[in-house]
mmCIF file of C-alpha atoms in Angstrom:
data_model
loop_
_atom_site.group_PDB
_atom_site.id
_atom_site.type_symbol
_atom_site.label_atom_id
_atom_site.label_comp_id
_atom_site.label_asym_id
_atom_site.label_seq_id
_atom_site.Cartn_x
_atom_site.Cartn_y
_atom_site.Cartn_z
ATOM 1 C CA ALA X 1 12.141 -37.682 8.021
ATOM 2 C CA GLN X 2 15.856 -38.186 7.805
ATOM 3 C CA THR X 3 17.194 -41.663 7.118
ATOM 4 C CA VAL X 4 20.711 -43.071 6.954
ATOM 5 C CA THR X 5 21.562 -46.188 4.956
ATOM 6 C CA GLN X 6 24.684 -48.298 5.259
ATOM 7 C CA SER X 7 24.500 -50.931 2.563
ATOM 8 C CA GLN X 8 27.428 -53.069 3.727
ATOM 9 C CA PRO X 9 26.567 -55.078 6.861
ATOM 10 C CA GLU X 10 30.060 -56.573 7.016
ATOM 11 C CA MET X 11 33.438 -55.899 5.456
ATOM 12 C CA SER X 12 36.948 -57.176 5.908
ATOM 13 C CA VAL X 13 40.366 -55.833 4.958
ATOM 14 C CA GLN X 14 43.958 -56.912 5.305
ATOM 15 C CA GLU X 15 46.168 -55.055 7.708
ATOM 16 C CA ALA X 16 47.908 -52.041 6.079
ATOM 17 C CA GLU X 17 45.427 -51.921 3.193
ATOM 18 C CA THR X 18 42.713 -49.354 2.466
ATOM 19 C CA VAL X 19 38.978 -49.863 2.878
ATOM 20 C CA THR X 20 35.971 -47.667 2.101
ATOM 21 C CA LEU X 21 32.677 -47.842 3.969
ATOM 22 C CA SER X 22 29.557 -46.526 2.247
ATOM 23 C CA CYS X 23 26.802 -44.332 3.617
ATOM 24 C CA THR X 24 23.885 -42.544 2.004
ATOM 25 C CA TYR X 25 21.317 -40.362 3.667
ATOM 26 C CA ASP X 26 18.066 -38.689 2.858
ATOM 27 C CA THR X 27 17.118 -35.214 3.998
ATOM 28 C CA SER X 28 15.482 -32.060 2.745
ATOM 29 C CA GLU X 29 17.674 -29.914 4.976
ATOM 30 C CA SER X 30 20.438 -27.771 3.540
ATOM 31 C CA ASN X 31 22.552 -27.313 6.643
ATOM 32 C CA TYR X 32 23.470 -30.287 8.805
ATOM 33 C CA TYR X 33 26.334 -32.349 10.183
ATOM 34 C CA LEU X 34 27.482 -35.840 9.248
ATOM 35 C CA PHE X 35 29.518 -38.195 11.416
ATOM 36 C CA TRP X 36 31.257 -41.515 11.483
ATOM 37 C CA TYR X 37 31.383 -43.286 14.855
ATOM 38 C CA LYS X 38 33.366 -46.353 15.784
ATOM 39 C CA GLN X 39 32.009 -48.878 18.301
ATOM 40 C CA PRO X 40 34.545 -51.512 19.373
ATOM 41 C CA PRO X 41 33.506 -54.557 21.432
ATOM 42 C CA SER X 42 33.846 -52.413 24.559
ATOM 43 C CA ARG X 43 30.660 -50.698 23.344
ATOM 44 C CA GLN X 44 32.140 -47.204 23.683
ATOM 45 C CA MET X 45 30.982 -44.833 20.938
ATOM 46 C CA ILE X 46 34.052 -43.063 19.568
ATOM 47 C CA LEU X 47 33.820 -40.145 17.163
ATOM 48 C CA VAL X 48 35.989 -40.840 14.113
ATOM 49 C CA ILE X 49 35.270 -37.846 11.910
ATOM 50 C CA ARG X 50 32.764 -35.023 11.431
ATOM 51 C CA GLN X 51 31.710 -33.065 8.348
ATOM 52 C CA GLU X 52 29.680 -29.860 8.142
ATOM 53 C CA ALA X 53 27.399 -29.917 5.107
ATOM 54 C CA TYR X 54 28.183 -26.330 4.142
ATOM 55 C CA LYS X 55 31.884 -27.134 3.803
ATOM 56 C CA GLN X 56 32.860 -28.474 0.405
ATOM 57 C CA GLN X 57 36.250 -29.672 1.585
ATOM 58 C CA ASN X 58 36.289 -33.284 2.718
ATOM 59 C CA ALA X 59 37.191 -33.819 6.381
ATOM 60 C CA THR X 60 40.368 -35.718 7.267
ATOM 61 C CA GLU X 61 41.631 -37.111 10.571
ATOM 62 C CA ASN X 62 44.973 -38.882 10.250
ATOM 63 C CA ARG X 63 44.257 -42.217 8.484
ATOM 64 C CA PHE X 64 40.533 -41.477 8.187
ATOM 65 C CA SER X 65 39.005 -39.370 5.442
ATOM 66 C CA VAL X 66 35.579 -38.906 3.933
ATOM 67 C CA ASN X 67 34.214 -38.478 0.445
ATOM 68 C CA PHE X 68 31.259 -36.133 0.885
ATOM 69 C CA GLN X 69 29.019 -35.779 -2.161
ATOM 70 C CA LYS X 70 26.235 -33.431 -1.079
ATOM 71 C CA ALA X 71 24.189 -33.600 -4.280
ATOM 72 C CA ALA X 72 24.273 -37.395 -4.220
ATOM 73 C CA LYS X 73 23.720 -37.439 -0.428
ATOM 74 C CA SER X 74 26.659 -39.744 -0.023
ATOM 75 C CA PHE X 75 29.200 -39.768 2.814
ATOM 76 C CA SER X 76 31.738 -42.587 2.594
ATOM 77 C CA LEU X 77 34.599 -43.250 5.014
ATOM 78 C CA LYS X 78 38.049 -44.263 3.815
ATOM 79 C CA ILE X 79 40.439 -45.914 6.238
ATOM 80 C CA SER X 80 44.032 -45.988 5.033
ATOM 81 C CA ASP X 81 46.779 -48.258 6.362
ATOM 82 C CA SER X 82 44.235 -50.344 8.284
ATOM 83 C CA GLN X 83 45.284 -51.505 11.728
ATOM 84 C CA LEU X 84 44.050 -54.393 13.873
ATOM 85 C CA GLY X 85 42.647 -51.856 16.319
ATOM 86 C CA ASP X 86 40.312 -50.569 13.616
ATOM 87 C CA THR X 87 38.231 -53.734 13.981
ATOM 88 C CA ALA X 88 34.811 -52.491 15.158
ATOM 89 C CA MET X 89 31.300 -51.549 14.138
ATOM 90 C CA TYR X 90 31.196 -48.288 12.210
ATOM 91 C CA PHE X 91 28.102 -46.122 12.240
ATOM 92 C CA CYS X 92 27.304 -43.280 9.902
ATOM 93 C CA ALA X 93 25.099 -40.586 11.448
ATOM 94 C CA PHE X 94 23.270 -37.422 10.457
ATOM 95 C CA MET X 95 22.544 -34.574 12.851
ATOM 96 C CA LYS X 96 19.867 -31.947 12.739
ATOM 97 C CA ALA X 97 18.178 -30.107 15.605
ATOM 98 C CA GLU X 98 20.220 -31.805 18.314
ATOM 99 C CA LYS X 99 19.311 -35.332 17.215
ATOM 100 C CA LEU X 100 21.612 -37.923 15.704
ATOM 101 C CA VAL X 101 20.083 -40.381 13.243
ATOM 102 C CA PHE X 102 22.246 -43.488 12.848
ATOM 103 C CA GLY X 103 22.549 -46.091 10.160
ATOM 104 C CA LYS X 104 22.515 -49.771 11.077
ATOM 105 C CA GLY X 105 26.267 -50.022 10.957
ATOM 106 C CA THR X 106 29.025 -51.867 9.121
ATOM 107 C CA LYS X 107 31.036 -54.495 10.933
ATOM 108 C CA LEU X 108 34.665 -54.077 9.878
ATOM 109 C CA THR X 109 37.234 -56.778 10.512
ATOM 110 C CA VAL X 110 40.924 -56.108 9.941
ATOM 111 C CA ASN X 111 42.823 -59.328 9.293
ATOM 112 C CA PRO X 112 46.523 -59.767 10.125
ATOM 113 C CA ASN P 1 38.446 -34.579 33.235
ATOM 114 C CA ALA P 2 36.523 -37.823 33.508
ATOM 115 C CA GLY P 3 34.345 -38.788 30.574
ATOM 116 C CA VAL P 4 30.612 -39.385 30.594
ATOM 117 C CA MET P 5 29.941 -41.897 33.351
ATOM 118 C CA GLN P 6 27.071 -44.330 33.145
ATOM 119 C CA ASN P 7 26.064 -46.831 35.779
ATOM 120 C CA PRO P 8 25.424 -49.562 36.161
ATOM 121 C CA ARG P 9 27.211 -51.058 33.173
ATOM 122 C CA HIS P 10 24.906 -54.064 33.260
ATOM 123 C CA LEU P 11 21.442 -54.221 34.767
ATOM 124 C CA VAL P 12 19.244 -57.273 35.008
ATOM 125 C CA ARG P 13 15.550 -56.912 35.787
ATOM 126 C CA ARG P 14 12.571 -59.236 35.776
ATOM 127 C CA ARG P 15 9.446 -58.331 33.863
ATOM 128 C CA GLY P 16 7.376 -55.814 35.780
ATOM 129 C CA GLN P 17 10.257 -54.337 37.786
ATOM 130 C CA GLU P 18 11.631 -50.824 37.481
ATOM 131 C CA ALA P 19 14.960 -49.948 35.895
ATOM 132 C CA ARG P 20 16.908 -46.790 36.767
ATOM 133 C CA LEU P 21 19.843 -45.841 34.588
ATOM 134 C CA ARG P 22 22.212 -43.084 35.680
ATOM 135 C CA CYS P 23 24.357 -40.729 33.661
ATOM 136 C CA SER P 24 26.869 -38.216 34.976
ATOM 137 C CA PRO P 25 27.875 -35.854 32.167
ATOM 138 C CA MET P 26 31.360 -34.524 31.713
ATOM 139 C CA LYS P 27 32.302 -31.660 33.988
ATOM 140 C CA GLY P 28 30.928 -28.403 32.652
ATOM 141 C CA HIS P 29 28.385 -30.081 30.385
ATOM 142 C CA SER P 30 24.780 -29.037 30.860
ATOM 143 C CA HIS P 31 23.225 -30.842 27.872
ATOM 144 C CA VAL P 32 22.400 -34.554 28.095
ATOM 145 C CA TYR P 33 21.033 -36.927 25.469
ATOM 146 C CA TRP P 34 19.776 -40.495 25.821
ATOM 147 C CA TYR P 35 19.902 -43.053 23.005
ATOM 148 C CA ARG P 36 18.827 -46.690 22.816
ATOM 149 C CA GLN P 37 20.553 -49.410 20.804
ATOM 150 C CA LEU P 38 18.660 -52.580 20.045
ATOM 151 C CA PRO P 39 20.651 -55.678 18.945
ATOM 152 C CA GLU P 40 22.062 -55.370 15.428
ATOM 153 C CA GLU P 41 20.824 -51.772 15.152
ATOM 154 C CA GLY P 42 22.209 -48.274 15.308
ATOM 155 C CA LEU P 43 21.457 -45.954 18.188
ATOM 156 C CA LYS P 44 18.066 -44.264 18.264
ATOM 157 C CA PHE P 45 17.408 -40.895 19.894
ATOM 158 C CA MET P 46 15.156 -40.906 22.940
ATOM 159 C CA VAL P 47 15.368 -37.601 24.798
ATOM 160 C CA TYR P 48 17.359 -34.371 25.092
ATOM 161 C CA LEU P 49 17.598 -32.566 28.429
ATOM 162 C CA GLN P 50 19.210 -29.511 29.878
ATOM 163 C CA LYS P 51 19.474 -28.889 33.599
ATOM 164 C CA GLU P 52 15.956 -29.251 35.054
ATOM 165 C CA ASN P 53 14.319 -29.134 31.618
ATOM 166 C CA ILE P 54 13.242 -31.663 29.015
ATOM 167 C CA ILE P 55 13.912 -30.052 25.647
ATOM 168 C CA ASP P 56 12.915 -32.813 23.244
ATOM 169 C CA GLU P 57 11.384 -36.163 24.186
ATOM 170 C CA SER P 58 10.098 -37.061 20.751
ATOM 171 C CA GLY P 59 11.929 -40.422 20.805
ATOM 172 C CA MET P 60 10.614 -41.567 24.165
ATOM 173 C CA PRO P 61 7.875 -44.186 24.314
ATOM 174 C CA LYS P 62 4.701 -42.562 25.599
ATOM 175 C CA GLU P 63 4.286 -44.935 28.515
ATOM 176 C CA ARG P 64 6.580 -46.327 31.207
ATOM 177 C CA PHE P 65 9.618 -44.235 30.222
ATOM 178 C CA SER P 66 10.695 -40.984 31.868
ATOM 179 C CA ALA P 67 13.863 -38.944 32.136
ATOM 180 C CA GLU P 68 15.135 -36.185 34.342
ATOM 181 C CA PHE P 69 18.251 -34.068 34.749
ATOM 182 C CA PRO P 70 18.043 -32.310 38.119
ATOM 183 C CA LYS P 71 19.956 -29.240 39.163
ATOM 184 C CA GLU P 72 22.219 -31.427 41.268
ATOM 185 C CA GLY P 73 23.179 -35.005 40.514
ATOM 186 C CA PRO P 74 23.110 -37.275 37.494
ATOM 187 C CA SER P 75 20.543 -37.601 34.773
ATOM 188 C CA ILE P 76 18.206 -40.546 35.308
ATOM 189 C CA LEU P 77 16.383 -42.620 32.713
ATOM 190 C CA ARG P 78 13.597 -44.528 34.395
ATOM 191 C CA ILE P 79 11.701 -47.451 32.901
ATOM 192 C CA GLN P 80 8.713 -48.693 34.844
ATOM 193 C CA GLN P 81 7.229 -52.185 34.546
ATOM 194 C CA VAL P 82 9.939 -53.383 32.188
ATOM 195 C CA VAL P 83 9.119 -55.848 29.403
ATOM 196 C CA ARG P 84 11.450 -58.084 27.390
ATOM 197 C CA GLY P 85 11.368 -55.635 24.492
ATOM 198 C CA ASP P 86 13.095 -53.041 26.687
ATOM 199 C CA SER P 87 16.268 -55.157 26.624
ATOM 200 C CA ALA P 88 18.849 -52.963 24.919
ATOM 201 C CA ALA P 89 21.955 -50.888 25.457
ATOM 202 C CA TYR P 90 21.117 -47.381 26.677
ATOM 203 C CA PHE P 91 23.647 -44.681 25.943
ATOM 204 C CA CYS P 92 23.999 -41.249 27.438
ATOM 205 C CA ALA P 93 25.867 -38.416 25.744
ATOM 206 C CA SER P 94 26.704 -34.917 26.913
ATOM 207 C CA SER P 95 27.880 -31.629 25.474
ATOM 208 C CA PRO P 96 28.745 -28.202 26.890
ATOM 209 C CA GLY P 97 26.215 -26.499 24.638
ATOM 210 C CA ARG P 98 23.853 -27.102 21.798
ATOM 211 C CA THR P 99 25.421 -29.530 19.307
ATOM 212 C CA SER P 100 23.802 -27.623 16.452
ATOM 213 C CA THR P 101 26.213 -24.795 17.264
ATOM 214 C CA ASN P 102 29.250 -26.964 16.589
ATOM 215 C CA GLU P 103 29.680 -28.311 20.119
ATOM 216 C CA LYS P 104 30.976 -31.858 20.235
ATOM 217 C CA LEU P 105 29.025 -34.737 21.693
ATOM 218 C CA PHE P 106 30.680 -37.203 24.085
ATOM 219 C CA PHE P 107 29.204 -40.647 24.725
ATOM 220 C CA GLY P 108 29.300 -42.856 27.796
ATOM 221 C CA SER P 109 29.935 -46.605 27.589
ATOM 222 C CA GLY P 110 26.266 -47.434 27.935
ATOM 223 C CA THR P 111 24.143 -49.542 30.264
ATOM 224 C CA GLN P 112 23.101 -52.958 28.998
ATOM 225 C CA LEU P 113 19.622 -53.698 30.289
ATOM 226 C CA SER P 114 18.516 -57.310 30.233
ATOM 227 C CA VAL P 115 14.915 -58.152 31.083
ATOM 228 C CA LEU P 116 14.274 -61.743 32.108
#
């Protein structure tokens, strides 16, 4: 069974600084997708970034980038130039066969 | 193009009552997924449906829970004889095709079910 582990329940960062959120996963599959979702207090699930496992190049979306280490089964999210609006829960997720498996989340607070 | 619409946003039920949660997927989307989020947890997969068909219900509790996605109208997640442990946020997501073929998944804002 696939599992996703986020070892940091809470993190904080100063506005304009950089923060990295950790995620590891366990699977025997060779082809899959990995995601980071943001959940602000509004509860809306917002896709931040997506990575296909067969692509070696790390995905990037504006201030958000990932460090994907397939052999280590690690998928960390880096947020550059943190903004107050980045304050939210962040969930790492693994997809195979139409199902997303989520980690328990990291609560990120951006301080002014 | 409106996003995935879920209603109601909040639903309060007493133990033993029925809860019906509705999800209207984005226009043109024929694949619907339901997830449940318990407090302090990530979302957990419940069921995957296409129009008029249940494709994968491996995450659904065996009793009291059912889901449908009729040819016309929204997808419905139905919980009979609710218990306090059913209190959670229930999320619906939709996609135009199978997400394993690189289609993107879009989430609704969820329905918070509270069982008194």
